[in-house]
Coordinates of C-alpha atoms and ligand atoms in Angstrom, one line a residue:
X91 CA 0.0 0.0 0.0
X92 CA 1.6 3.3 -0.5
X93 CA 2.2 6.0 1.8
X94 CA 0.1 8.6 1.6
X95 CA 1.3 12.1 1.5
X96 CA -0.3 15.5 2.5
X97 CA 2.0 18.6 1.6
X98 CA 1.1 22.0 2.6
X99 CA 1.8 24.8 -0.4
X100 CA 2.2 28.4 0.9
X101 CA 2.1 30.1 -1.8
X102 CA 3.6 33.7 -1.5
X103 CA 1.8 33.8 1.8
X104 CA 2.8 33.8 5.3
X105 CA 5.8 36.1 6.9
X106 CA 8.7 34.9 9.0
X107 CA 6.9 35.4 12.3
X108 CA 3.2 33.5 10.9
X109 CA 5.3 31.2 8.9
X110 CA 7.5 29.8 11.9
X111 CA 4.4 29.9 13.8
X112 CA 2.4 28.0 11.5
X113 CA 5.4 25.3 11.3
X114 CA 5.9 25.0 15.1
X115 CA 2.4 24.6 15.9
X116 CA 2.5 21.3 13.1
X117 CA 5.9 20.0 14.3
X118 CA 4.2 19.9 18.4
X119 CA 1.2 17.9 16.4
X120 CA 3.5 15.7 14.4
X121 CA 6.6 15.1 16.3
X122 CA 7.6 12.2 14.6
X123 CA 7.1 10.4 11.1
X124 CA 4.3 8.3 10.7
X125 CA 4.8 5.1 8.6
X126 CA 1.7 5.3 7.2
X127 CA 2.0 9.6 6.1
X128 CA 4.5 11.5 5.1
X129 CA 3.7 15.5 5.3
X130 CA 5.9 18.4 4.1
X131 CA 5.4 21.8 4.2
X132 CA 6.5 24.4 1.1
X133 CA 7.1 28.0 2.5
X134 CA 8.5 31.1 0.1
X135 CA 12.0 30.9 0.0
X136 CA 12.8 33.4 2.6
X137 CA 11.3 31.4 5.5
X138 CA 12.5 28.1 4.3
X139 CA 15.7 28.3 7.0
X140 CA 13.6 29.0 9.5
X141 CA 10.3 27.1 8.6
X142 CA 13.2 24.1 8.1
X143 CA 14.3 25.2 11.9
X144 CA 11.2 25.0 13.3
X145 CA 10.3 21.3 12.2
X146 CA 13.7 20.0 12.4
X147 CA 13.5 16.6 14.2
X148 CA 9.9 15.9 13.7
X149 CA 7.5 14.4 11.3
X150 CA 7.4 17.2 8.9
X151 CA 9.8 17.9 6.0
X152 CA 10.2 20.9 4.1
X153 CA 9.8 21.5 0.3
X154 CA 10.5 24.7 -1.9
X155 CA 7.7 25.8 -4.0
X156 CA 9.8 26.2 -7.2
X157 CA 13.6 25.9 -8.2
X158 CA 16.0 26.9 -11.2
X159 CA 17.3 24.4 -13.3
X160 CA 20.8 26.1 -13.6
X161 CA 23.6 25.5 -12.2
X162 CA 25.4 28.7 -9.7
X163 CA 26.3 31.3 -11.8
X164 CA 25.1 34.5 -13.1
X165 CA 21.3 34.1 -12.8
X166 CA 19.8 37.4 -11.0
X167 CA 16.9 36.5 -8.9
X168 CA 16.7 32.4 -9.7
X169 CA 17.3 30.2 -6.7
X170 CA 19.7 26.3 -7.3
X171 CA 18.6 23.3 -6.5
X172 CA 22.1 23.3 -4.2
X173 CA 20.5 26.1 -2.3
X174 CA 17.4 24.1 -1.4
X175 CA 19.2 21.5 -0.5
X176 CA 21.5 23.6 1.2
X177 CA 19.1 25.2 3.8
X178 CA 17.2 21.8 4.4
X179 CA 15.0 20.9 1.4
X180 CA 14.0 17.6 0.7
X181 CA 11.4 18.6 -1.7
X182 CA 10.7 20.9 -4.6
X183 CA 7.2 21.6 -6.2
X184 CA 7.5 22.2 -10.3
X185 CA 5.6 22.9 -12.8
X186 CA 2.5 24.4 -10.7
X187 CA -0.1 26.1 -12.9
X188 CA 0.5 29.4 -11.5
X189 CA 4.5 28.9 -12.2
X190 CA 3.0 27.4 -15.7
X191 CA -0.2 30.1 -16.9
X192 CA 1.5 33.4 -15.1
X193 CA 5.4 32.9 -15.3
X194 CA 5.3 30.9 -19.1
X195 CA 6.8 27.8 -17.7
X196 CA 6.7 25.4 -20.5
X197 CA 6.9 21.7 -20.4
X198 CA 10.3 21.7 -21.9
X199 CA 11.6 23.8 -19.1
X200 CA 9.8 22.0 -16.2
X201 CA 11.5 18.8 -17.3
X202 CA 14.6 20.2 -17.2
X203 CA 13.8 22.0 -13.5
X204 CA 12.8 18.2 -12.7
X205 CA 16.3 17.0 -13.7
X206 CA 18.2 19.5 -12.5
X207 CA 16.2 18.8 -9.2
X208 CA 16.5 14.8 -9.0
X209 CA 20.4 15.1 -10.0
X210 CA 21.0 17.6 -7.0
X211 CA 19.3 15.0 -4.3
X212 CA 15.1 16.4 -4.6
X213 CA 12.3 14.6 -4.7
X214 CA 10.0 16.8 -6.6
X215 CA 6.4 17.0 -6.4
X216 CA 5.2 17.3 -10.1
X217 CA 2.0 19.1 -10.9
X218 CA -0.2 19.0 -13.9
X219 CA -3.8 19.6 -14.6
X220 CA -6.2 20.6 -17.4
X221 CA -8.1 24.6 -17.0
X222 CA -11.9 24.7 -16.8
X223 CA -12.0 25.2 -20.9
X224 CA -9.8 22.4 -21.4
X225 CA -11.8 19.9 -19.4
X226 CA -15.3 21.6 -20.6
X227 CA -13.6 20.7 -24.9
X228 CA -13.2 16.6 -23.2
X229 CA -9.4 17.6 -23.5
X230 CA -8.3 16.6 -19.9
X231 CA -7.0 13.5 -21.1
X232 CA -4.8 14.9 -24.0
X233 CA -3.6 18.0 -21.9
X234 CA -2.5 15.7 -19.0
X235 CA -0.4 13.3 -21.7
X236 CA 0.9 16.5 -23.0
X237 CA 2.1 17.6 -19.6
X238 CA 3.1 14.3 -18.4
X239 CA 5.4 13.5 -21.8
X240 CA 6.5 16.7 -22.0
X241 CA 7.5 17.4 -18.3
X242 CA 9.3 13.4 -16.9
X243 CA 11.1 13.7 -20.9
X244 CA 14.3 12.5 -19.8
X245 CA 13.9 11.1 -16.0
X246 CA 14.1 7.5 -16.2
X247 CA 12.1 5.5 -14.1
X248 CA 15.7 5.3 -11.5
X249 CA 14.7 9.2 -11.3
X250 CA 11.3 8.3 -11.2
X251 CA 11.8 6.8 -6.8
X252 CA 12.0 10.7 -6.2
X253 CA 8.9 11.8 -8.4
X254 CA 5.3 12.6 -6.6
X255 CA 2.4 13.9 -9.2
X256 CA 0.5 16.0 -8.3
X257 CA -3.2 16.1 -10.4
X258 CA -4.3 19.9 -10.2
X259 CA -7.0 20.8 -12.1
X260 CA -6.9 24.4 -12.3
X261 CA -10.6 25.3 -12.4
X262 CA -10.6 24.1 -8.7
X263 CA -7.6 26.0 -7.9
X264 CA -8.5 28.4 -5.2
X265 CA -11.9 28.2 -6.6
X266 CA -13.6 26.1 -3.9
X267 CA -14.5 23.9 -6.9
X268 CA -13.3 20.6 -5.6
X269 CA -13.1 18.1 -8.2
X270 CA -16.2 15.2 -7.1
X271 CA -14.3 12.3 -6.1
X272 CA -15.2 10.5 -9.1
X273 CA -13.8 13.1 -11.4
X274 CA -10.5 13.1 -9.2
X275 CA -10.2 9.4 -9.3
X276 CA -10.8 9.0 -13.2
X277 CA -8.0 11.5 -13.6
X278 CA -5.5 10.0 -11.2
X279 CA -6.4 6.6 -13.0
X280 CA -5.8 7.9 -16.3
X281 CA -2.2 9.0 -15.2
X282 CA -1.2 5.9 -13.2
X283 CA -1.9 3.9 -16.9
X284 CA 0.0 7.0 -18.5
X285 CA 3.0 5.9 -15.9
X286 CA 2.2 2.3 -16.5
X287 CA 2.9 2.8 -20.6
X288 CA 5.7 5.5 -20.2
X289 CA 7.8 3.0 -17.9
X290 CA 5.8 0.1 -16.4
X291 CA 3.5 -0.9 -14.3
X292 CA 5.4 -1.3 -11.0
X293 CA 6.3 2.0 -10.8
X294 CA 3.0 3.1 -12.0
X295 CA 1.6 0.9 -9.1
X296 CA 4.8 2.4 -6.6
X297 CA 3.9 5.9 -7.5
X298 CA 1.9 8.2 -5.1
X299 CA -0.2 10.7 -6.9
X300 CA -1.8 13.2 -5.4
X301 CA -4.7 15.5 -6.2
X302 CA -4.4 19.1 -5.1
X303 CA -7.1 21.7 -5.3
X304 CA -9.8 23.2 -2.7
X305 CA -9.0 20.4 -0.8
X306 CA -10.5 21.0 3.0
X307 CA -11.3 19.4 5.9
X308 CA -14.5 18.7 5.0
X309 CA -13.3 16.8 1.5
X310 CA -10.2 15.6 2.4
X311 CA -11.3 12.2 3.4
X312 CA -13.6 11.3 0.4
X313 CA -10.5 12.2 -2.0
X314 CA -7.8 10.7 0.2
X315 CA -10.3 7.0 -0.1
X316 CA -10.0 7.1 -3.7
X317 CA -7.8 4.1 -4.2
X318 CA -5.8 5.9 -7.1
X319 CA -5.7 9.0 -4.8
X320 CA -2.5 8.7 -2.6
X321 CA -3.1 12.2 -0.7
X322 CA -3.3 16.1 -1.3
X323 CA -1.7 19.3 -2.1
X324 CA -2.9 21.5 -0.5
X325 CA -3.4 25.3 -0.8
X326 CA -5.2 28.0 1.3
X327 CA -6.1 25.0 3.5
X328 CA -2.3 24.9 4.8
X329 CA -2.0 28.1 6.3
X330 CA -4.4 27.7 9.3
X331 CA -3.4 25.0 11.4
X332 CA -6.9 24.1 12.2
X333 CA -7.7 23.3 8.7
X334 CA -4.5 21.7 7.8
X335 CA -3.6 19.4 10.7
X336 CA -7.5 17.5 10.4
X337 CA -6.4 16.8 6.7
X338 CA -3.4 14.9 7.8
X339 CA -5.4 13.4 10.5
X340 CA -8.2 12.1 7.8
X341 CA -5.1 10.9 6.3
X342 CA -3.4 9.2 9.3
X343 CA -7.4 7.8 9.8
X344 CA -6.6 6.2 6.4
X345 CA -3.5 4.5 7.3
X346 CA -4.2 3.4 11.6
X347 CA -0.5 2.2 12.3
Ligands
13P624 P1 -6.0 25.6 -3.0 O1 -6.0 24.4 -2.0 O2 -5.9 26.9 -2.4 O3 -7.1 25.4 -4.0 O4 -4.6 25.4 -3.9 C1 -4.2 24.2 -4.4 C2 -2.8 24.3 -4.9 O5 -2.6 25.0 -5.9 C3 -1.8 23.6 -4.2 O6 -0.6 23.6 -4.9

């Protein structure tokens, strides 16, 4: 059975003090790893030193919400792979929709962010996800191929142990359209054949895909059930303790140790 996995993305929210906060108050609640969860937070790169402070020795790692796929050198404002890694990253999250529809991030550049990332010791959380027009056209299958092909080009199924997906379709983005669990599951089903074709059906079967958008307390559980559904990114949800921390508990509900 795999592990299920509920990361927390911060967006450009939160400041040092609410940030470290935020962190403490979850490393108290999870002070050690749960076999059956894993949970990661992603906080803007300021606050990733301290966030990374704050839940050093518990059950929560820390993740960076976006990384550069250069090496050090003369790049003004981009941010290495060595850096994350550096101040205590074990994840990175690529190829988010925002970091795809308002920064131009291409598929060709994501998959080269995701190698850059796996060859400097990430595990990157990889999103993808149809918009609202896409899925209305019956296009959600093509556009999530596209993404898929286009974004793992080059990472071998070797690179592939460090690889989470992430299914975000963007229409429920910060929408409070959840996707029905039905919907959610079809999609994470269609991508674990995609994986199944690409490489083969092991690591299809080994790979946790997760579905990420309004997820809340209140829907966290129904999604999390979804056999093809191996946990959530989640959004606005993961800057309130008091909605996060019952999503990893429906999650931990999933998996009693
Ligand atoms: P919301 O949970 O705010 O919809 O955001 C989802 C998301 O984009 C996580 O990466």
């Amino acid at each position: 059975m795999r592990r299920l996995f509920v990361a927390g993305n911060w967006k450009m929210n939160t400041l040092a003090k609410s940030g470290v906060a935020l962190a403490s108050g979850l490393a108290a609640e999870l002070p050690a790893s749960h076999p059956g969860v894993q949970v990661a937070v992603c906080p803007p790169f300021p606050y990733l030193s301290a966030v990374g402070q704050a839940v050093a020795g518990s059950g929560v790692e820390l993740g960076a919400q976006n990384a550069s796929q250069e090496k050090p050198g003369a790049f003004t404002g981009e941010i290495g792979v060595d850096m994350l890694v550096d101040v205590g990253c074990q994840w990175v999250i690529l190829g988010h929709s925002e970091r795809r529809a308002i920064y131009g991030e291409t598929d060709e550049l994501i998959s080269k962010k995701t190698a850059a990332a796996l060859a400097g010791g990430l595990s990157v959380m990889l999103c993808v996800g149809e918009s609202r027009t896409e899925r209305e056209g019956g296009q959600t299958e093509i556009v999530l191929d596209r993404q898929m092909a286009g974004s793992l080009s080059g990472i071998d199924a070797e690179g592939m142990k460090r690889v989470v997906i992430a299914y975000e379709p963007v229409w429920a983005i910060g929408t409070g359209l959840t996707a029905t669990t039905e919907q959610a599951e079809c999609a994470h089903r269609h991508l674990r054949n995609w994986l199944s074709t690409r490489y083969n059906s092991p690591l299809a079967e080994a790979t946790r895909i997760l579905y990420g958008g309004s997820v809340k307390p209140q829907n966290a559980r129904s999604l999390m059930e979804q056999p093809n559904v191996d946990g959530a990114l989640v959004g606005g949800a993961s800057l309130k303790l008091e909605d996060f921390l019952p999503i990893v508990r429906a999650a931990q509900s999933l998996r009693p140790v």
